[in-house]
mmCIF file of C-alpha atoms in Angstrom:
data_model
loop_
_atom_site.group_PDB
_atom_site.id
_atom_site.type_symbol
_atom_site.label_atom_id
_atom_site.label_comp_id
_atom_site.label_asym_id
_atom_site.label_seq_id
_atom_site.Cartn_x
_atom_site.Cartn_y
_atom_site.Cartn_z
ATOM 1 C CA UNK A 16 48.826 32.109 16.736
ATOM 2 C CA UNK A 17 46.998 32.923 13.883
ATOM 3 C CA UNK A 18 48.563 31.731 10.099
ATOM 4 C CA UNK A 19 47.304 33.282 7.211
ATOM 5 C CA UNK A 20 47.005 31.642 3.614
ATOM 6 C CA UNK A 21 45.865 33.128 -0.090
ATOM 7 C CA UNK A 22 44.178 31.060 -2.131
ATOM 8 C CA UNK A 23 45.252 32.623 -5.333
ATOM 9 C CA UNK A 24 48.473 31.209 -4.222
ATOM 10 C CA UNK A 25 47.864 27.042 -3.739
ATOM 11 C CA UNK A 26 49.527 25.364 -6.652
ATOM 12 C CA UNK A 27 46.890 22.109 -7.977
ATOM 13 C CA UNK A 28 46.816 19.384 -6.621
ATOM 14 C CA UNK A 29 48.300 15.867 -8.943
ATOM 15 C CA UNK A 30 47.826 12.666 -8.238
ATOM 16 C CA UNK A 31 50.429 12.735 -5.249
ATOM 17 C CA UNK A 32 47.247 14.334 -3.315
ATOM 18 C CA UNK A 33 44.105 12.555 -5.023
ATOM 19 C CA UNK A 34 43.923 9.725 -6.278
ATOM 20 C CA UNK A 35 39.932 9.746 -9.120
ATOM 21 C CA UNK A 36 37.630 6.825 -8.593
ATOM 22 C CA UNK A 37 35.245 7.334 -10.853
ATOM 23 C CA UNK A 38 32.893 11.194 -12.893
ATOM 24 C CA UNK A 39 29.214 11.091 -11.821
ATOM 25 C CA UNK A 40 26.540 10.822 -14.992
ATOM 26 C CA UNK A 41 24.386 14.024 -15.758
ATOM 27 C CA UNK A 42 21.731 12.357 -17.368
ATOM 28 C CA UNK A 43 20.447 8.719 -17.454
ATOM 29 C CA UNK A 44 19.769 6.562 -20.620
ATOM 30 C CA UNK A 45 16.287 7.087 -20.063
ATOM 31 C CA UNK A 46 17.313 10.863 -20.050
ATOM 32 C CA UNK A 47 16.649 11.926 -17.105
ATOM 33 C CA UNK A 48 18.829 14.244 -15.601
ATOM 34 C CA UNK A 49 20.434 14.018 -12.479
ATOM 35 C CA UNK A 50 21.286 16.324 -9.368
ATOM 36 C CA UNK A 51 24.488 15.916 -7.137
ATOM 37 C CA UNK A 52 23.111 17.388 -3.541
ATOM 38 C CA UNK A 53 26.408 15.168 -1.476
ATOM 39 C CA UNK A 54 28.776 12.459 -1.213
ATOM 40 C CA UNK A 55 28.794 10.312 1.583
ATOM 41 C CA UNK A 56 31.571 8.022 3.348
ATOM 42 C CA UNK A 57 32.227 5.163 0.450
ATOM 43 C CA UNK A 58 32.208 7.536 -2.879
ATOM 44 C CA UNK A 59 28.755 6.887 -3.623
ATOM 45 C CA UNK A 60 26.106 10.243 -4.196
ATOM 46 C CA UNK A 61 22.467 11.187 -3.201
ATOM 47 C CA UNK A 62 21.305 12.728 -6.403
ATOM 48 C CA UNK A 63 17.818 14.298 -7.256
ATOM 49 C CA UNK A 64 16.904 13.025 -10.344
ATOM 50 C CA UNK A 65 14.341 13.613 -12.562
ATOM 51 C CA UNK A 66 13.287 15.000 -15.882
ATOM 52 C CA UNK A 67 15.203 18.494 -17.556
ATOM 53 C CA UNK A 68 13.164 21.211 -17.076
ATOM 54 C CA UNK A 69 11.367 23.219 -18.903
ATOM 55 C CA UNK A 70 10.194 26.246 -20.362
ATOM 56 C CA UNK A 71 6.898 28.290 -21.547
ATOM 57 C CA UNK A 72 5.370 31.023 -22.264
ATOM 58 C CA UNK A 73 8.049 32.742 -19.634
ATOM 59 C CA UNK A 74 8.285 31.053 -17.599
ATOM 60 C CA UNK A 75 10.527 27.744 -16.144
ATOM 61 C CA UNK A 76 8.351 24.246 -15.316
ATOM 62 C CA UNK A 77 10.090 22.024 -13.016
ATOM 63 C CA UNK A 78 8.538 18.272 -12.998
ATOM 64 C CA UNK A 79 9.200 15.177 -10.074
ATOM 65 C CA UNK A 80 12.279 14.941 -9.117
ATOM 66 C CA UNK A 81 13.130 11.548 -7.101
ATOM 67 C CA UNK A 82 16.555 11.655 -4.736
ATOM 68 C CA UNK A 83 17.885 8.983 -3.680
ATOM 69 C CA UNK A 84 21.886 7.087 -4.301
ATOM 70 C CA UNK A 85 24.430 6.476 -6.992
ATOM 71 C CA UNK A 86 27.026 4.515 -7.214
ATOM 72 C CA UNK A 87 30.454 4.539 -9.981
ATOM 73 C CA UNK A 88 28.182 2.422 -12.103
ATOM 74 C CA UNK A 89 24.686 5.439 -12.210
ATOM 75 C CA UNK A 90 23.195 2.761 -10.043
ATOM 76 C CA UNK A 91 20.765 4.997 -9.338
ATOM 77 C CA UNK A 92 18.137 3.358 -5.210
ATOM 78 C CA UNK A 93 14.865 5.622 -5.358
ATOM 79 C CA UNK A 94 14.333 7.044 -2.038
ATOM 80 C CA UNK A 95 10.443 5.537 -0.789
ATOM 81 C CA UNK A 96 8.256 8.659 -1.694
ATOM 82 C CA UNK A 97 6.939 10.013 1.819
ATOM 83 C CA UNK A 98 2.416 9.402 2.387
ATOM 84 C CA UNK A 99 -0.253 11.756 3.042
ATOM 85 C CA UNK A 100 -0.841 14.676 1.719
ATOM 86 C CA UNK A 101 1.195 17.544 3.900
ATOM 87 C CA UNK A 102 3.853 17.555 0.721
ATOM 88 C CA UNK A 103 2.571 15.226 -1.584
ATOM 89 C CA UNK A 104 5.221 13.869 -4.949
ATOM 90 C CA UNK A 105 3.760 17.246 -7.323
ATOM 91 C CA UNK A 106 6.703 18.855 -9.531
ATOM 92 C CA UNK A 107 9.501 19.933 -7.006
ATOM 93 C CA UNK A 108 13.629 20.476 -6.542
ATOM 94 C CA UNK A 109 16.231 19.923 -3.949
ATOM 95 C CA UNK A 110 17.678 22.842 -2.010
ATOM 96 C CA UNK A 111 20.212 20.726 -0.285
ATOM 97 C CA UNK A 112 20.914 17.344 1.024
ATOM 98 C CA UNK A 113 23.252 15.859 4.028
ATOM 99 C CA UNK A 114 24.276 12.206 4.522
ATOM 100 C CA UNK A 115 25.680 10.157 7.937
ATOM 101 C CA UNK A 116 26.162 6.717 8.357
ATOM 102 C CA UNK A 117 23.230 6.190 5.455
ATOM 103 C CA UNK A 118 20.235 8.628 6.948
ATOM 104 C CA UNK A 119 19.109 10.741 4.194
ATOM 105 C CA UNK A 120 18.311 15.071 5.056
ATOM 106 C CA UNK A 121 17.030 17.719 2.851
ATOM 107 C CA UNK A 122 14.685 20.711 1.774
ATOM 108 C CA UNK A 123 12.282 20.817 -0.715
ATOM 109 C CA UNK A 124 10.418 24.185 -2.686
ATOM 110 C CA UNK A 125 8.008 23.747 -5.277
ATOM 111 C CA UNK A 126 10.119 27.618 -6.081
ATOM 112 C CA UNK A 127 12.182 27.904 -10.067
ATOM 113 C CA UNK A 128 14.412 30.628 -8.364
ATOM 114 C CA UNK A 129 15.470 28.263 -5.019
ATOM 115 C CA UNK A 130 13.770 31.802 -2.589
ATOM 116 C CA UNK A 131 12.499 29.588 0.580
ATOM 117 C CA UNK A 132 8.768 30.735 -0.533
ATOM 118 C CA UNK A 133 8.230 27.098 0.583
ATOM 119 C CA UNK A 134 10.323 24.428 1.719
ATOM 120 C CA UNK A 135 9.489 20.482 3.181
ATOM 121 C CA UNK A 136 12.714 18.341 4.939
ATOM 122 C CA UNK A 137 12.936 15.206 4.447
ATOM 123 C CA UNK A 138 14.566 11.877 5.825
ATOM 124 C CA UNK A 139 15.676 8.844 4.591
ATOM 125 C CA UNK A 140 16.828 5.588 6.815
ATOM 126 C CA UNK A 141 17.507 3.361 5.520
ATOM 127 C CA UNK A 142 16.941 1.162 9.435
ATOM 128 C CA UNK A 143 13.298 1.780 8.987
ATOM 129 C CA UNK A 144 13.418 1.656 4.894
ATOM 130 C CA UNK A 145 11.438 4.520 5.243
ATOM 131 C CA UNK A 146 11.105 8.670 4.286
ATOM 132 C CA UNK A 147 9.726 11.422 6.751
ATOM 133 C CA UNK A 148 7.736 14.306 6.346
ATOM 134 C CA UNK A 149 10.033 16.390 8.910
ATOM 135 C CA UNK A 150 8.317 19.556 9.001
ATOM 136 C CA UNK A 151 6.666 22.043 6.581
ATOM 137 C CA UNK A 152 6.938 25.938 5.844
ATOM 138 C CA UNK A 153 2.807 26.370 6.703
ATOM 139 C CA UNK A 154 3.642 24.771 9.888
ATOM 140 C CA UNK A 155 5.629 27.815 10.875
ATOM 141 C CA UNK A 156 4.371 30.741 8.903
ATOM 142 C CA UNK A 157 1.847 31.946 5.778
ATOM 143 C CA UNK A 158 4.598 33.859 4.547
ATOM 144 C CA UNK A 159 8.520 32.274 4.300
ATOM 145 C CA UNK A 160 11.017 34.831 3.070
ATOM 146 C CA UNK A 161 15.476 32.931 2.230
ATOM 147 C CA UNK A 162 16.789 31.803 5.438
ATOM 148 C CA UNK A 163 19.845 33.416 5.987
ATOM 149 C CA UNK A 164 22.405 30.248 6.005
ATOM 150 C CA UNK A 165 21.643 28.951 3.011
ATOM 151 C CA UNK A 166 18.796 25.434 3.044
ATOM 152 C CA UNK A 167 21.364 22.618 4.764
ATOM 153 C CA UNK A 168 19.684 19.907 7.542
ATOM 154 C CA UNK A 169 22.281 19.316 10.050
ATOM 155 C CA UNK A 170 21.667 15.140 11.345
ATOM 156 C CA UNK A 171 22.673 13.545 15.089
ATOM 157 C CA UNK A 172 22.024 10.242 15.605
ATOM 158 C CA UNK A 173 18.358 11.010 16.942
ATOM 159 C CA UNK A 174 16.936 14.379 15.312
ATOM 160 C CA UNK A 175 17.465 16.630 12.840
ATOM 161 C CA UNK A 176 17.808 20.680 12.575
ATOM 162 C CA UNK A 177 17.447 22.710 9.961
ATOM 163 C CA UNK A 178 17.768 27.162 9.732
ATOM 164 C CA UNK A 179 14.203 28.702 8.620
ATOM 165 C CA UNK A 180 13.245 32.325 8.483
ATOM 166 C CA UNK A 181 9.919 33.725 9.811
ATOM 167 C CA UNK A 182 8.403 37.330 10.669
ATOM 168 C CA UNK A 183 8.645 38.084 13.677
ATOM 169 C CA UNK A 184 5.103 39.491 13.637
ATOM 170 C CA UNK A 185 1.992 38.911 11.335
ATOM 171 C CA UNK A 186 1.459 42.446 9.696
ATOM 172 C CA UNK A 187 2.770 42.153 5.798
ATOM 173 C CA UNK A 188 5.780 44.997 6.824
ATOM 174 C CA UNK A 189 8.006 43.522 10.441
ATOM 175 C CA UNK A 190 11.103 42.680 10.843
ATOM 176 C CA UNK A 191 12.556 38.778 9.444
ATOM 177 C CA UNK A 192 14.688 36.796 12.186
ATOM 178 C CA UNK A 193 15.676 33.654 11.327
ATOM 179 C CA UNK A 194 15.153 30.225 13.797
ATOM 180 C CA UNK A 195 17.007 26.538 13.800
ATOM 181 C CA UNK A 196 13.946 24.013 13.692
ATOM 182 C CA UNK A 197 14.778 20.629 14.961
ATOM 183 C CA UNK A 198 11.887 16.879 15.302
ATOM 184 C CA UNK A 199 13.393 13.282 15.690
ATOM 185 C CA UNK A 200 14.798 11.520 12.823
ATOM 186 C CA UNK A 201 11.373 9.561 12.904
ATOM 187 C CA UNK A 202 9.250 12.461 13.050
ATOM 188 C CA UNK A 203 7.546 11.028 16.419
ATOM 189 C CA UNK A 204 8.275 13.935 18.501
ATOM 190 C CA UNK A 205 7.176 16.792 16.117
ATOM 191 C CA UNK A 206 8.191 19.636 14.704
ATOM 192 C CA UNK A 207 9.736 22.272 17.763
ATOM 193 C CA UNK A 208 12.071 25.556 17.681
ATOM 194 C CA UNK A 209 15.613 24.554 18.693
ATOM 195 C CA UNK A 210 17.127 27.874 18.863
ATOM 196 C CA UNK A 211 15.499 30.613 18.330
ATOM 197 C CA UNK A 212 17.226 33.814 16.504
ATOM 198 C CA UNK A 213 19.988 31.682 15.461
ATOM 199 C CA UNK A 214 21.275 29.809 11.976
ATOM 200 C CA UNK A 215 23.675 28.268 10.353
ATOM 201 C CA UNK A 216 22.741 24.873 12.114
ATOM 202 C CA UNK A 217 25.943 22.298 12.117
ATOM 203 C CA UNK A 218 25.735 18.586 14.440
ATOM 204 C CA UNK A 219 29.180 16.865 14.630
ATOM 205 C CA UNK A 220 28.200 14.477 17.093
ATOM 206 C CA UNK A 221 24.881 15.054 18.409
ATOM 207 C CA UNK A 222 26.672 18.270 19.679
ATOM 208 C CA UNK A 223 25.138 21.322 18.004
ATOM 209 C CA UNK A 224 27.128 24.188 16.656
ATOM 210 C CA UNK A 225 25.495 27.838 15.418
ATOM 211 C CA UNK A 226 25.630 31.170 15.248
ATOM 212 C CA UNK A 227 24.664 34.162 16.866
ATOM 213 C CA UNK A 228 24.239 37.310 15.495
ATOM 214 C CA UNK A 229 22.704 40.849 14.325
ATOM 215 C CA UNK A 230 20.826 39.479 10.781
ATOM 216 C CA UNK A 231 19.013 37.329 12.581
ATOM 217 C CA UNK A 232 18.369 38.468 15.662
ATOM 218 C CA UNK A 233 18.331 42.453 16.290
ATOM 219 C CA UNK A 234 19.257 42.761 20.219
ATOM 220 C CA UNK A 235 22.780 41.344 19.209
ATOM 221 C CA UNK A 236 25.452 43.875 18.787
ATOM 222 C CA UNK A 237 26.317 44.353 15.322
ATOM 223 C CA UNK A 238 29.449 44.238 14.747
ATOM 224 C CA UNK A 239 30.143 40.494 16.289
ATOM 225 C CA UNK A 240 29.511 37.314 16.306
ATOM 226 C CA UNK A 241 29.118 33.721 18.193
ATOM 227 C CA UNK A 242 29.084 30.190 16.992
ATOM 228 C CA UNK A 243 27.077 28.598 19.542
ATOM 229 C CA UNK A 244 27.842 25.215 20.986
ATOM 230 C CA UNK A 245 24.104 22.884 23.140
ATOM 231 C CA UNK A 246 25.380 19.093 23.820
ATOM 232 C CA UNK A 247 23.170 16.654 24.192
ATOM 233 C CA UNK A 248 23.149 17.830 28.091
ATOM 234 C CA UNK A 249 21.374 20.690 27.487
ATOM 235 C CA UNK A 250 24.017 23.059 28.556
ATOM 236 C CA UNK A 251 24.646 26.485 25.678
ATOM 237 C CA UNK A 252 28.228 27.248 25.708
ATOM 238 C CA UNK A 253 30.654 29.934 23.720
ATOM 239 C CA UNK A 254 32.918 28.703 21.502
ATOM 240 C CA UNK A 255 34.006 31.361 18.863
ATOM 241 C CA UNK A 256 32.934 34.736 19.929
ATOM 242 C CA UNK A 257 34.413 37.412 17.017
ATOM 243 C CA UNK A 258 34.861 41.286 14.869
ATOM 244 C CA UNK A 259 32.395 42.274 12.362
ATOM 245 C CA UNK A 260 32.817 44.676 10.373
ATOM 246 C CA UNK A 261 30.552 47.143 8.157
ATOM 247 C CA UNK A 262 28.398 44.796 5.494
ATOM 248 C CA UNK A 263 30.048 42.269 6.765
ATOM 249 C CA UNK A 264 28.946 38.485 7.509
ATOM 250 C CA UNK A 265 29.636 35.099 9.278
ATOM 251 C CA UNK A 266 28.173 33.458 6.385
ATOM 252 C CA UNK A 267 28.832 29.485 6.142
ATOM 253 C CA UNK A 268 29.937 27.620 9.030
ATOM 254 C CA UNK A 269 31.501 23.924 9.084
ATOM 255 C CA UNK A 270 32.475 21.155 12.704
ATOM 256 C CA UNK A 271 34.651 18.000 12.022
ATOM 257 C CA UNK A 272 36.639 16.280 14.723
ATOM 258 C CA UNK A 273 39.066 18.798 16.329
ATOM 259 C CA UNK A 274 38.210 21.897 13.688
ATOM 260 C CA UNK A 275 35.461 24.997 13.392
ATOM 261 C CA UNK A 276 35.347 26.278 10.209
ATOM 262 C CA UNK A 277 33.995 29.185 9.295
ATOM 263 C CA UNK A 278 33.455 32.268 6.740
ATOM 264 C CA UNK A 279 33.139 35.993 6.733
ATOM 265 C CA UNK A 280 31.913 37.477 4.090
ATOM 266 C CA UNK A 281 32.223 41.140 2.468
ATOM 267 C CA UNK A 282 30.803 42.096 -0.460
ATOM 268 C CA UNK A 283 33.720 43.499 -2.478
ATOM 269 C CA UNK A 284 35.416 40.150 -2.821
ATOM 270 C CA UNK A 285 37.931 39.997 -0.508
ATOM 271 C CA UNK A 286 36.844 37.272 2.530
ATOM 272 C CA UNK A 287 37.868 35.160 5.230
ATOM 273 C CA UNK A 288 37.938 31.957 5.706
ATOM 274 C CA UNK A 289 39.145 30.817 9.462
ATOM 275 C CA UNK A 290 39.696 27.468 10.425
ATOM 276 C CA UNK A 291 40.492 27.086 14.001
ATOM 277 C CA UNK A 292 41.859 24.327 16.132
ATOM 278 C CA UNK A 293 39.744 24.017 18.794
ATOM 279 C CA UNK A 294 42.793 21.727 21.550
ATOM 280 C CA UNK A 295 45.625 23.944 20.324
ATOM 281 C CA UNK A 296 43.610 27.185 19.342
ATOM 282 C CA UNK A 297 45.290 28.057 16.952
ATOM 283 C CA UNK A 298 44.118 29.085 13.837
ATOM 284 C CA UNK A 299 44.452 29.405 9.798
ATOM 285 C CA UNK A 300 43.229 32.299 7.781
ATOM 286 C CA UNK A 301 42.648 31.789 4.589
ATOM 287 C CA UNK A 302 42.162 34.652 2.131
ATOM 288 C CA UNK A 303 39.254 33.838 -0.807
ATOM 289 C CA UNK A 304 38.887 35.843 -3.801
ATOM 290 C CA UNK A 305 35.331 36.229 -4.146
ATOM 291 C CA UNK A 306 32.254 37.408 -2.042
ATOM 292 C CA UNK A 307 31.748 34.568 0.595
ATOM 293 C CA UNK A 308 28.526 34.137 0.280
ATOM 294 C CA UNK A 309 25.682 31.017 2.313
ATOM 295 C CA UNK A 310 24.992 29.552 -1.222
ATOM 296 C CA UNK A 311 28.563 28.822 -0.985
ATOM 297 C CA UNK A 312 30.332 25.036 -0.038
ATOM 298 C CA UNK A 313 32.373 24.748 2.986
ATOM 299 C CA UNK A 314 32.961 20.619 4.321
ATOM 300 C CA UNK A 315 35.079 19.033 6.167
ATOM 301 C CA UNK A 316 36.233 16.095 7.372
ATOM 302 C CA UNK A 317 38.965 15.077 10.400
ATOM 303 C CA UNK A 318 41.454 15.169 7.870
ATOM 304 C CA UNK A 319 40.737 18.243 5.528
ATOM 305 C CA UNK A 320 38.681 21.179 4.879
ATOM 306 C CA UNK A 321 37.507 22.009 1.327
ATOM 307 C CA UNK A 322 35.558 24.819 -0.508
ATOM 308 C CA UNK A 323 34.199 27.135 -3.749
ATOM 309 C CA UNK A 324 32.099 30.154 -4.209
ATOM 310 C CA UNK A 325 28.921 28.338 -5.775
ATOM 311 C CA UNK A 326 27.473 30.548 -8.604
ATOM 312 C CA UNK A 327 28.436 33.511 -6.702
ATOM 313 C CA UNK A 328 31.278 36.087 -9.087
ATOM 314 C CA UNK A 329 34.712 36.402 -8.485
ATOM 315 C CA UNK A 330 37.099 33.837 -8.270
ATOM 316 C CA UNK A 331 35.835 29.129 -9.865
ATOM 317 C CA UNK A 332 38.786 27.904 -7.667
ATOM 318 C CA UNK A 333 38.217 23.937 -6.372
ATOM 319 C CA UNK A 334 39.952 24.046 -3.083
ATOM 320 C CA UNK A 335 41.310 21.524 0.269
ATOM 321 C CA UNK A 336 43.173 23.218 2.687
ATOM 322 C CA UNK A 337 45.582 19.581 4.658
ATOM 323 C CA UNK A 338 44.881 19.675 8.228
ATOM 324 C CA UNK A 339 47.305 17.511 8.407
ATOM 325 C CA UNK A 340 50.664 19.007 6.266
ATOM 326 C CA UNK A 341 49.316 23.010 6.445
ATOM 327 C CA UNK A 342 49.143 22.918 2.438
ATOM 328 C CA UNK A 343 46.416 24.289 0.812
ATOM 329 C CA UNK A 344 45.211 22.687 -3.647
ATOM 330 C CA UNK A 345 43.642 23.426 -5.771
ATOM 331 C CA UNK A 346 41.298 20.730 -7.289
ATOM 332 C CA UNK A 347 39.887 22.317 -10.270
ATOM 333 C CA UNK A 348 38.148 26.277 -11.433
ATOM 334 C CA UNK A 349 34.631 25.450 -12.692
ATOM 335 C CA UNK A 350 33.028 29.279 -13.023
ATOM 336 C CA UNK A 351 28.577 29.491 -12.403
ATOM 337 C CA UNK A 352 29.291 26.367 -10.826
ATOM 338 C CA UNK A 353 32.185 26.280 -8.544
ATOM 339 C CA UNK A 354 30.670 23.285 -5.827
ATOM 340 C CA UNK A 355 33.291 20.860 -4.046
ATOM 341 C CA UNK A 356 31.403 18.524 -1.676
ATOM 342 C CA UNK A 357 33.678 16.584 0.792
ATOM 343 C CA UNK A 358 33.315 13.282 3.289
ATOM 344 C CA UNK A 359 35.054 10.572 5.025
ATOM 345 C CA UNK A 360 37.821 10.175 2.804
ATOM 346 C CA UNK A 361 36.190 11.024 -0.234
ATOM 347 C CA UNK A 362 35.693 14.602 -2.686
ATOM 348 C CA UNK A 363 34.018 15.801 -5.010
ATOM 349 C CA UNK A 364 34.359 18.751 -7.568
ATOM 350 C CA UNK A 365 32.244 19.693 -10.418
ATOM 351 C CA UNK A 366 32.378 21.028 -13.770
ATOM 352 C CA UNK A 367 30.266 21.272 -16.123
ATOM 353 C CA UNK A 368 29.586 19.499 -19.195
ATOM 354 C CA UNK A 369 28.011 21.506 -22.476
ATOM 355 C CA UNK A 370 26.794 25.236 -22.477
ATOM 356 C CA UNK A 371 24.094 27.490 -22.179
ATOM 357 C CA UNK A 372 20.366 25.046 -20.864
ATOM 358 C CA UNK A 373 22.652 21.590 -21.567
ATOM 359 C CA UNK A 374 25.029 22.511 -19.485
ATOM 360 C CA UNK A 375 24.679 20.524 -16.891
ATOM 361 C CA UNK A 376 27.488 19.909 -13.375
ATOM 362 C CA UNK A 377 29.137 16.047 -13.817
ATOM 363 C CA UNK A 378 31.603 15.472 -9.886
ATOM 364 C CA UNK A 379 35.077 13.354 -10.818
ATOM 365 C CA UNK A 380 35.414 11.725 -6.899
ATOM 366 C CA UNK A 381 38.847 11.097 -5.915
ATOM 367 C CA UNK A 382 40.430 9.515 -2.641
ATOM 368 C CA UNK A 383 42.117 12.216 -0.700
ATOM 369 C CA UNK A 384 45.602 11.115 -0.118
ATOM 370 C CA UNK A 385 47.153 14.218 1.241
#
């Protein structure tokens, strides 16, 4: 059974649904700028902190960013820096971050246009009070194109997983695929391939979910996709399989207890969000008013699914679907940066303060009541 909703009909959420907790800061007292990367289950935010980028001779100049956690008072606690020569501190920027039970993993690049011409993946574990390098693109290939599914790092209790695109041969013109890399959280196991010709790694418990489709595996049927699960015993099973029309892609994936959510992108702004209850095999399909790019935000918890279209064109609304009530709510709308985070009982959605080069995303953090 499939139930269909349209995001265009979502009513605005009120204080009956969410209780505002605080608004994040965009600039510290010493003039450094916050970049909000993830939300924790206690309502704090994972942030990058650095000086405002400048433009010189037509080029964007980045300054060193530092990763850490900030609370409601904007009190910033940095993570320790990594020692060693590989991926040494230099002007870099974080492309994303994922927090799980205090452990934070993130990807950084020296690129100024956010294309993954290089990447380094780090993890901070509060238990060991250390930050370690899990892997770098130079260990995979000297030519790294943008990944098909963005720069999300998925965290299990012992391992981290992330996607990287790579050329299939050493020739200058060669087909591109994607694979899922992994390392243990202490980095001692070393960088290895978890799944080749796959994308969108997500972890629920310690089970790895991922996607197979023709855009990362030329041998796969171009009109189908699969969402698969690999458990801790190494068993690899199909969770969902479905059709893809011309120009459609499975662009975004999320997993929470009892539910799998994914977006089928469509360049004409008629993408679809599917939310599957894996126990009852019932689904909700929500029509989205944008193309469903891989850079959109899609977050899920045990109680809700939340999303925004990132910086893509189309509907800039930020939404929550409440799993218990089956109701859809609109939190806000921010053209150019429609972003939302969710963790535990908290949600955080973005709005931009200022305009032009001085514009910066600030997040409202709230407790979701449903």
